[in-house]
Coordinates of C-alpha atoms in Angstrom, one line a residue:
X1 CA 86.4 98.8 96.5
X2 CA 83.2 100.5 97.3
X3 CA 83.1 100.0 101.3
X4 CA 81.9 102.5 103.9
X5 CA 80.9 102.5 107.4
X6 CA 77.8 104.2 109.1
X7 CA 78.3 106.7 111.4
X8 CA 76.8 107.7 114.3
X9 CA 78.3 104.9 116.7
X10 CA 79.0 106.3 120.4
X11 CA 82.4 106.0 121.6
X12 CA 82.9 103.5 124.1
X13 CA 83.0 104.8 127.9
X14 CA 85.4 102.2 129.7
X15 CA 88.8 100.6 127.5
X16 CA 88.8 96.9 127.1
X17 CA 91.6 95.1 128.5
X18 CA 93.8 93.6 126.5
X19 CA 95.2 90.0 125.9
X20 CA 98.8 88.5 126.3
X21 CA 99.3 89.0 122.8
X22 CA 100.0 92.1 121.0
X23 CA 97.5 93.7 118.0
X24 CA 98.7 93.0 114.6
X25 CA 97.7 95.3 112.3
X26 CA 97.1 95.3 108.2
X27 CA 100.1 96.8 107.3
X28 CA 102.7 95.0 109.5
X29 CA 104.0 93.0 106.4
X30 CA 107.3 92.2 104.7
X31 CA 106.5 93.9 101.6
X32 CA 109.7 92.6 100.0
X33 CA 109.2 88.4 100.9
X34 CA 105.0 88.6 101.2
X35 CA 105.5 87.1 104.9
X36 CA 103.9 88.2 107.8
X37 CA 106.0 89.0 110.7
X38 CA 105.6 86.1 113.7
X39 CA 102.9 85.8 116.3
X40 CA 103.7 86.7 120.1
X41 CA 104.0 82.9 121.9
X42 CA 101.4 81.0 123.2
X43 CA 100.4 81.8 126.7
X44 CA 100.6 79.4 129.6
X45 CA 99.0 76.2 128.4
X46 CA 99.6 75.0 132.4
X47 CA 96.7 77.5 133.4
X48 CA 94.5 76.3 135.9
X49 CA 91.1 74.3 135.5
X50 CA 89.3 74.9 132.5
X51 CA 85.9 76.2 131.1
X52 CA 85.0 78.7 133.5
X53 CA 84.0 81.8 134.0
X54 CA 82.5 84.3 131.7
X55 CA 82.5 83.6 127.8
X56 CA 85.3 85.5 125.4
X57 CA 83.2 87.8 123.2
X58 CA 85.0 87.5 119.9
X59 CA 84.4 89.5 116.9
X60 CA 85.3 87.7 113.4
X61 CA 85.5 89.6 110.4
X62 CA 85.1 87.1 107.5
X63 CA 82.5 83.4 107.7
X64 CA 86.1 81.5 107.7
X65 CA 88.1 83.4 110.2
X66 CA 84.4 83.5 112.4
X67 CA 84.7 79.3 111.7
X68 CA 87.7 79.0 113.3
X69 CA 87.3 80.8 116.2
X70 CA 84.4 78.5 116.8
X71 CA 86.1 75.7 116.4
X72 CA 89.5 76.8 118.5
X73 CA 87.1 78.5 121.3
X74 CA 84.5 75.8 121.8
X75 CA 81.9 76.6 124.1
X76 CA 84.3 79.3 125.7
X77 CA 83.4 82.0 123.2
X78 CA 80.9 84.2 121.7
X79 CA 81.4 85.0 118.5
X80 CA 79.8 88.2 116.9
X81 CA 80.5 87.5 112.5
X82 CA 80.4 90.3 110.7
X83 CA 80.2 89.3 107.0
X84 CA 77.0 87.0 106.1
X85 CA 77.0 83.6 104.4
X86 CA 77.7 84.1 100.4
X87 CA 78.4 87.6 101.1
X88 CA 81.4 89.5 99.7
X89 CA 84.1 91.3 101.8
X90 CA 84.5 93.7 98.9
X91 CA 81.4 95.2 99.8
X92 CA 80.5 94.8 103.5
X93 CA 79.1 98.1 105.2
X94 CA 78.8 98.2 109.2
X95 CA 76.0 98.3 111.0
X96 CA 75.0 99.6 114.1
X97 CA 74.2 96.4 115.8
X98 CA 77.8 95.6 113.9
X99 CA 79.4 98.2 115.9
X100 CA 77.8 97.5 118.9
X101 CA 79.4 94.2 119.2
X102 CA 83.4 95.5 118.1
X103 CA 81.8 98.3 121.2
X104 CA 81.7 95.3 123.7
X105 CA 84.3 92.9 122.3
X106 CA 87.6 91.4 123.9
X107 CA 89.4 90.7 120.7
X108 CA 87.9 91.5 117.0
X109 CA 90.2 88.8 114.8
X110 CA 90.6 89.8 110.7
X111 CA 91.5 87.9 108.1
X112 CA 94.5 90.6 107.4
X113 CA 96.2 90.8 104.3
X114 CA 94.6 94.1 103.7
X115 CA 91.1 92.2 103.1
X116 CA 89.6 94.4 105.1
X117 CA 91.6 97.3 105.4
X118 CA 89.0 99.7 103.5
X119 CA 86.3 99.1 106.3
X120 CA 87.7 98.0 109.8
X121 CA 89.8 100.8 110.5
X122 CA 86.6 102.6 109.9
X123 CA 84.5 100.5 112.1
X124 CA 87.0 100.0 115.4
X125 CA 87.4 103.9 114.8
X126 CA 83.5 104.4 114.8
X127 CA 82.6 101.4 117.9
X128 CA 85.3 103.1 120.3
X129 CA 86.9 100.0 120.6
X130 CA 90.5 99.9 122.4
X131 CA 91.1 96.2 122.6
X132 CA 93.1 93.6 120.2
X133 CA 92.8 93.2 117.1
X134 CA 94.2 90.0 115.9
X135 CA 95.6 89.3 112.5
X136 CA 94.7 86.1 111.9
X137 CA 97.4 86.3 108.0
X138 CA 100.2 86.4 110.8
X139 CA 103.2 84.2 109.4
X140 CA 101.7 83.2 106.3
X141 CA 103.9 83.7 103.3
X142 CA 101.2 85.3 100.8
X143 CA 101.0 85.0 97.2
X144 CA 101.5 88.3 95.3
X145 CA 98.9 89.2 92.7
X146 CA 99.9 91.0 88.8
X147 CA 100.3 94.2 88.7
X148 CA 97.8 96.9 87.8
X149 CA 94.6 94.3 88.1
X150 CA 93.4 96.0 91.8
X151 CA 95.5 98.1 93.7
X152 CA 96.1 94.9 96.2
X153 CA 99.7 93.8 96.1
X154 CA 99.2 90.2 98.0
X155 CA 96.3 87.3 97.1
X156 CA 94.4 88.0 100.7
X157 CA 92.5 84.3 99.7
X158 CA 95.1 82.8 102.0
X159 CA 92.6 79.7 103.7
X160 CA 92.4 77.9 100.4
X161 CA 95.9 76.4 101.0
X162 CA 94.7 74.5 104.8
X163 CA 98.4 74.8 105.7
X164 CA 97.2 78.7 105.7
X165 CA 94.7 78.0 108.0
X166 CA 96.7 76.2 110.1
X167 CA 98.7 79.3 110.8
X168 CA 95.4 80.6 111.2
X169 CA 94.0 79.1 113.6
X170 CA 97.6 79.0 115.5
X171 CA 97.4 82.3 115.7
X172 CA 93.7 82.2 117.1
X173 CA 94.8 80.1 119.8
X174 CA 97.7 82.5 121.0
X175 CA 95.1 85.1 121.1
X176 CA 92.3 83.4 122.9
X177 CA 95.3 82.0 124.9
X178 CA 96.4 85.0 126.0
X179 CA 92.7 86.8 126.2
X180 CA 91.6 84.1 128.6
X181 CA 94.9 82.4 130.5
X182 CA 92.7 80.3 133.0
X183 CA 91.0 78.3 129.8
X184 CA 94.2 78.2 128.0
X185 CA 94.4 74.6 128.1
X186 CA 90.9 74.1 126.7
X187 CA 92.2 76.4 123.8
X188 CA 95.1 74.5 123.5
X189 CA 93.1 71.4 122.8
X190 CA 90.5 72.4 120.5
X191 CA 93.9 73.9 118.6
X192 CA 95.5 70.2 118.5
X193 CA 92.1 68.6 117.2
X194 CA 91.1 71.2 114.5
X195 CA 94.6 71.2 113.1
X196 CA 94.4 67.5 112.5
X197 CA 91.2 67.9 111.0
X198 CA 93.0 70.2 108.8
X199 CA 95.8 68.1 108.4
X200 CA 93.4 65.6 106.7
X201 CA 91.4 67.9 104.7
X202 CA 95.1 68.5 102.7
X203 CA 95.9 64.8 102.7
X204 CA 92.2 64.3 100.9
X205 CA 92.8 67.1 98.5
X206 CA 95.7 66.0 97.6
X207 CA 95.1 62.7 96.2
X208 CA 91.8 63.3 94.8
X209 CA 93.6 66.4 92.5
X210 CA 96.6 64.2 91.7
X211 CA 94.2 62.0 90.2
X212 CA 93.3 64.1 87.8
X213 CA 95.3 64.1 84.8
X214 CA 97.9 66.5 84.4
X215 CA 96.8 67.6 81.2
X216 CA 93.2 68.5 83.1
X217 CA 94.1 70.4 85.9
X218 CA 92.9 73.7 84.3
X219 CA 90.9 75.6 86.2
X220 CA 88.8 79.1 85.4
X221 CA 87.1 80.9 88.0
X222 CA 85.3 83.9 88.9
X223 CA 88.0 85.6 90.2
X224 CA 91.1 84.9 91.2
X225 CA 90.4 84.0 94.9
X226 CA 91.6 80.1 94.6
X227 CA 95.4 81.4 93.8
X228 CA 96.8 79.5 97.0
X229 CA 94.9 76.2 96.4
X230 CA 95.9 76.2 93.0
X231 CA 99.4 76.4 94.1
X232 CA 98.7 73.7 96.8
X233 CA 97.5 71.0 94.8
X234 CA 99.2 71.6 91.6
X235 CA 96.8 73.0 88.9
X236 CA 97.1 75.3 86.0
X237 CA 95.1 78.4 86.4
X238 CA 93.7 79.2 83.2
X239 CA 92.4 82.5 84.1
X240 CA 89.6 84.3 86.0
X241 CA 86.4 86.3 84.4
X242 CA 86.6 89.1 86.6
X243 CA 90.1 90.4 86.9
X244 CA 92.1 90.2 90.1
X245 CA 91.1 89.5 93.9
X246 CA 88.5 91.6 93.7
X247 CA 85.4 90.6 93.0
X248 CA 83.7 93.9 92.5
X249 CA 85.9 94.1 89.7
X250 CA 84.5 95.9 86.5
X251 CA 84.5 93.5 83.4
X252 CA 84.8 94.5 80.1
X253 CA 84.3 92.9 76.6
X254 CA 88.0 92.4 75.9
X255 CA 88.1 90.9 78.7
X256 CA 85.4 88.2 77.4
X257 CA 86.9 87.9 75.0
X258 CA 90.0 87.6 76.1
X259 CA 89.1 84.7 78.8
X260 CA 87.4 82.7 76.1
X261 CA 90.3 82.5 73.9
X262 CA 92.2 81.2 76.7
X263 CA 90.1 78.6 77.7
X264 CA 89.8 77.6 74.0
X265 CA 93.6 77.8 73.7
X266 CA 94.0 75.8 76.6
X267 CA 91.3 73.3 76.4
X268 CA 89.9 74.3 79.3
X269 CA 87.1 71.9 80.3
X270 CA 84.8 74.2 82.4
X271 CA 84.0 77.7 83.8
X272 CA 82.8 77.5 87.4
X273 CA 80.8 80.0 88.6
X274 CA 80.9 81.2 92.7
X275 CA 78.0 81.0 95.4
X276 CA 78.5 84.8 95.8
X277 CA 78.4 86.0 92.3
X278 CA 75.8 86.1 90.0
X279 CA 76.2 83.4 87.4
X280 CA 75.3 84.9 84.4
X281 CA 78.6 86.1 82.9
X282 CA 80.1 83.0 84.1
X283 CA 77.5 80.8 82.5
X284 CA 77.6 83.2 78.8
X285 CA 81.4 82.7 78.9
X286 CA 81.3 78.9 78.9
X287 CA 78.7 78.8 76.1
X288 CA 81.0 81.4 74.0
X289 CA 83.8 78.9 74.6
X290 CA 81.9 75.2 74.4
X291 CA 82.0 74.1 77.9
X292 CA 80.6 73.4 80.2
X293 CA 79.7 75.9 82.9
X294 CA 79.5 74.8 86.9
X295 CA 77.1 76.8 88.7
X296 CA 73.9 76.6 91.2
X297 CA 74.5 73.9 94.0
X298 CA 77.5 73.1 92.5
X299 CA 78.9 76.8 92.6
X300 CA 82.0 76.6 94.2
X301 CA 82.7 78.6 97.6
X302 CA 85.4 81.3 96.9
X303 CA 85.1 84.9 99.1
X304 CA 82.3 83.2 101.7
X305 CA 81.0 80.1 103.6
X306 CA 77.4 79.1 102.7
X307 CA 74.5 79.4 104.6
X308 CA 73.7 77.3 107.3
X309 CA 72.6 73.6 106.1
X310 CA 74.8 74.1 103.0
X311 CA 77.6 72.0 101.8
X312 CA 79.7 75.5 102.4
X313 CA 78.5 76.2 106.0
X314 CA 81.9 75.5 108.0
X315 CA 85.7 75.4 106.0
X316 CA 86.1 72.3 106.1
X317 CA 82.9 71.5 104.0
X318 CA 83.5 74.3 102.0
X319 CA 86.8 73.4 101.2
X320 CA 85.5 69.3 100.6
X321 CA 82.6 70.5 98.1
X322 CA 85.1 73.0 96.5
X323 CA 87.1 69.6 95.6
X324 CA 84.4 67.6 94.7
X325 CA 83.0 69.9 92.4
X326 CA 86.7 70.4 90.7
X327 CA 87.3 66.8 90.6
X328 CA 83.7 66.0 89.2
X329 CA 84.2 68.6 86.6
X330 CA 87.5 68.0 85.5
X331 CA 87.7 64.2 85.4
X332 CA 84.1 63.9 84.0

């Protein structure tokens, strides 16, 4: 990965207090079952009157980890999120006005699973900040990747499974929780109405892909970023243009080559193309093969949200367009 953070960020004069709940860094994974160790317990939901005083100033990583901290904090936070709309991860670089808001943050919450460890480090180092950094991967049992394809052991795409990003969002809610004691309750309840949301979003998915027929459920991708959905709902992953979970990935011509004959072998009925990648190569590879290629509007939403007014701008819409697009393509 190609990642660096500007320098020249003042250290922070005063340390930010801390929440109930302890940091959870990158690393503090079972490398030998792919499960992240448990979250501290949630804090006092018995806290006194909610929604006052001053607003939790929350710094999100990633557009889905930002979502949910929206969603779980209501109109009790601020949220500061860091990586744009159709943006990728792989290549985010801090900015001052970035490091500005980790400077004056309460918690900064990551999507963990090393997705950011080539940058944050970096950045926390470079705002000064001394408050909590939240691992938001925290009890979710991650998928591992193949060997040798980019240096990252685990599939950090872990929100494409909404089971994942009900552990999550759980986790949000211990740290807001625990940040903020006297709105606990409010926390508490956005928690118990997002997760059903969620709960229904998997319901959905599930019987739109199971009525697919099995012998269509082939999916090829970009990259491989939709390992856990995959899982989820019971497809066959045919293979991904750009190898790995990377999606600064180099590509070479065996590697064409190598994905076409796949999808040929397979029968394969599409290649669809991502809303943060260019869909050139994407677009050449389904031609090379005789498919059909899935790509503009209809690209679907792999590393980042969309921009506001999308079909991608929250998860859940994301997620709904990602399955409309799969279903449309695959049954059609």
């Amino acid at each position: 990965m190609r990642i660096s953070v500007r320098a020249g960020a003042a250290l922070a004069a005063g340390v930010l207090s801390t929440g109930a709940l302890a940091a959870c860094g990158s690393d503090d994974k079972d490398a030998r079952d792919g499960k992240r160790t448990e979250a501290a317990p949630v804090a006092n939901a018995g806290a006194p009157a909610a929604g006052s005083g001053p607003k939790v100033k929350v710094v999100a990583t990633t557009t889905q980890v930002a979502d949910f901290v929206r969603n779980v904090g209501g109109d009790r936070v601020e949220v500061t999120q860091l990586i744009k709309a159709n943006a990728s991860a792989h290549e985010y670089e801090a900015t001052p006005a970035d490091l500005n808001a980790i400077r004056g943050a309460k918690l900064v919450v990551e999507n963990g699973v090393d997705m950011e460890k080539a940058w944050l480090p970096k950045a926390v180092q470079a705002a000064g900040f001394t408050g909590q950094v939240v691992d938001s991967s925290t009890g979710v049992r991650l998928r591992k990747g193949e060997p040798g394809t980019d240096g990252e052991e685990f599939d950090p795409h872990i929100w494409h499974d909404p089971t994942n990003a009900k552990v999550m969002v759980a986790n949000i809610g211990r740290a807001l929780s625990g940040a903020d004691a006297t709105n606990a309750k409010v926390y508490e309840n956005n928690l118990a109405a997002y997760t059903a949301k969620l709960d229904a979003l998997d319901a959905d998915t599930r019987a739109r892909i199971d009525a697919i027929p099995a012998a269509d459920r082939k999916l090829v991708t970009n990259h491989d970023a939709l390992g856990y959905y995959v899982d989820r709902y019971r497809l066959e992953f045919v293979g991904s243009i750009i190898p790995g979970f990377d999606d600064q990935a180099e590509l070479s011509g065996s590697r064409i080559d190598e994905i076409v004959g796949r999808i040929k072998a397979t029968g394969a009925k599409a290649v669809f193309a991502e809303s943060a990648l260019p869909p050139k190569t994407a677009a050449t590879i389904a031609r090379e093969a005789g498919v059909k290629v899935v790509d503009g509007d209809d690209s679907l939403y792999a590393d980042s949200l969309g921009a506001p007014g999308s079909a991608g701008d929250t998860y859940l819409g994301a997620e709904k367009h990602n399955t409309d697009t799969i279903v449309a393509a695959l049954r059609g």
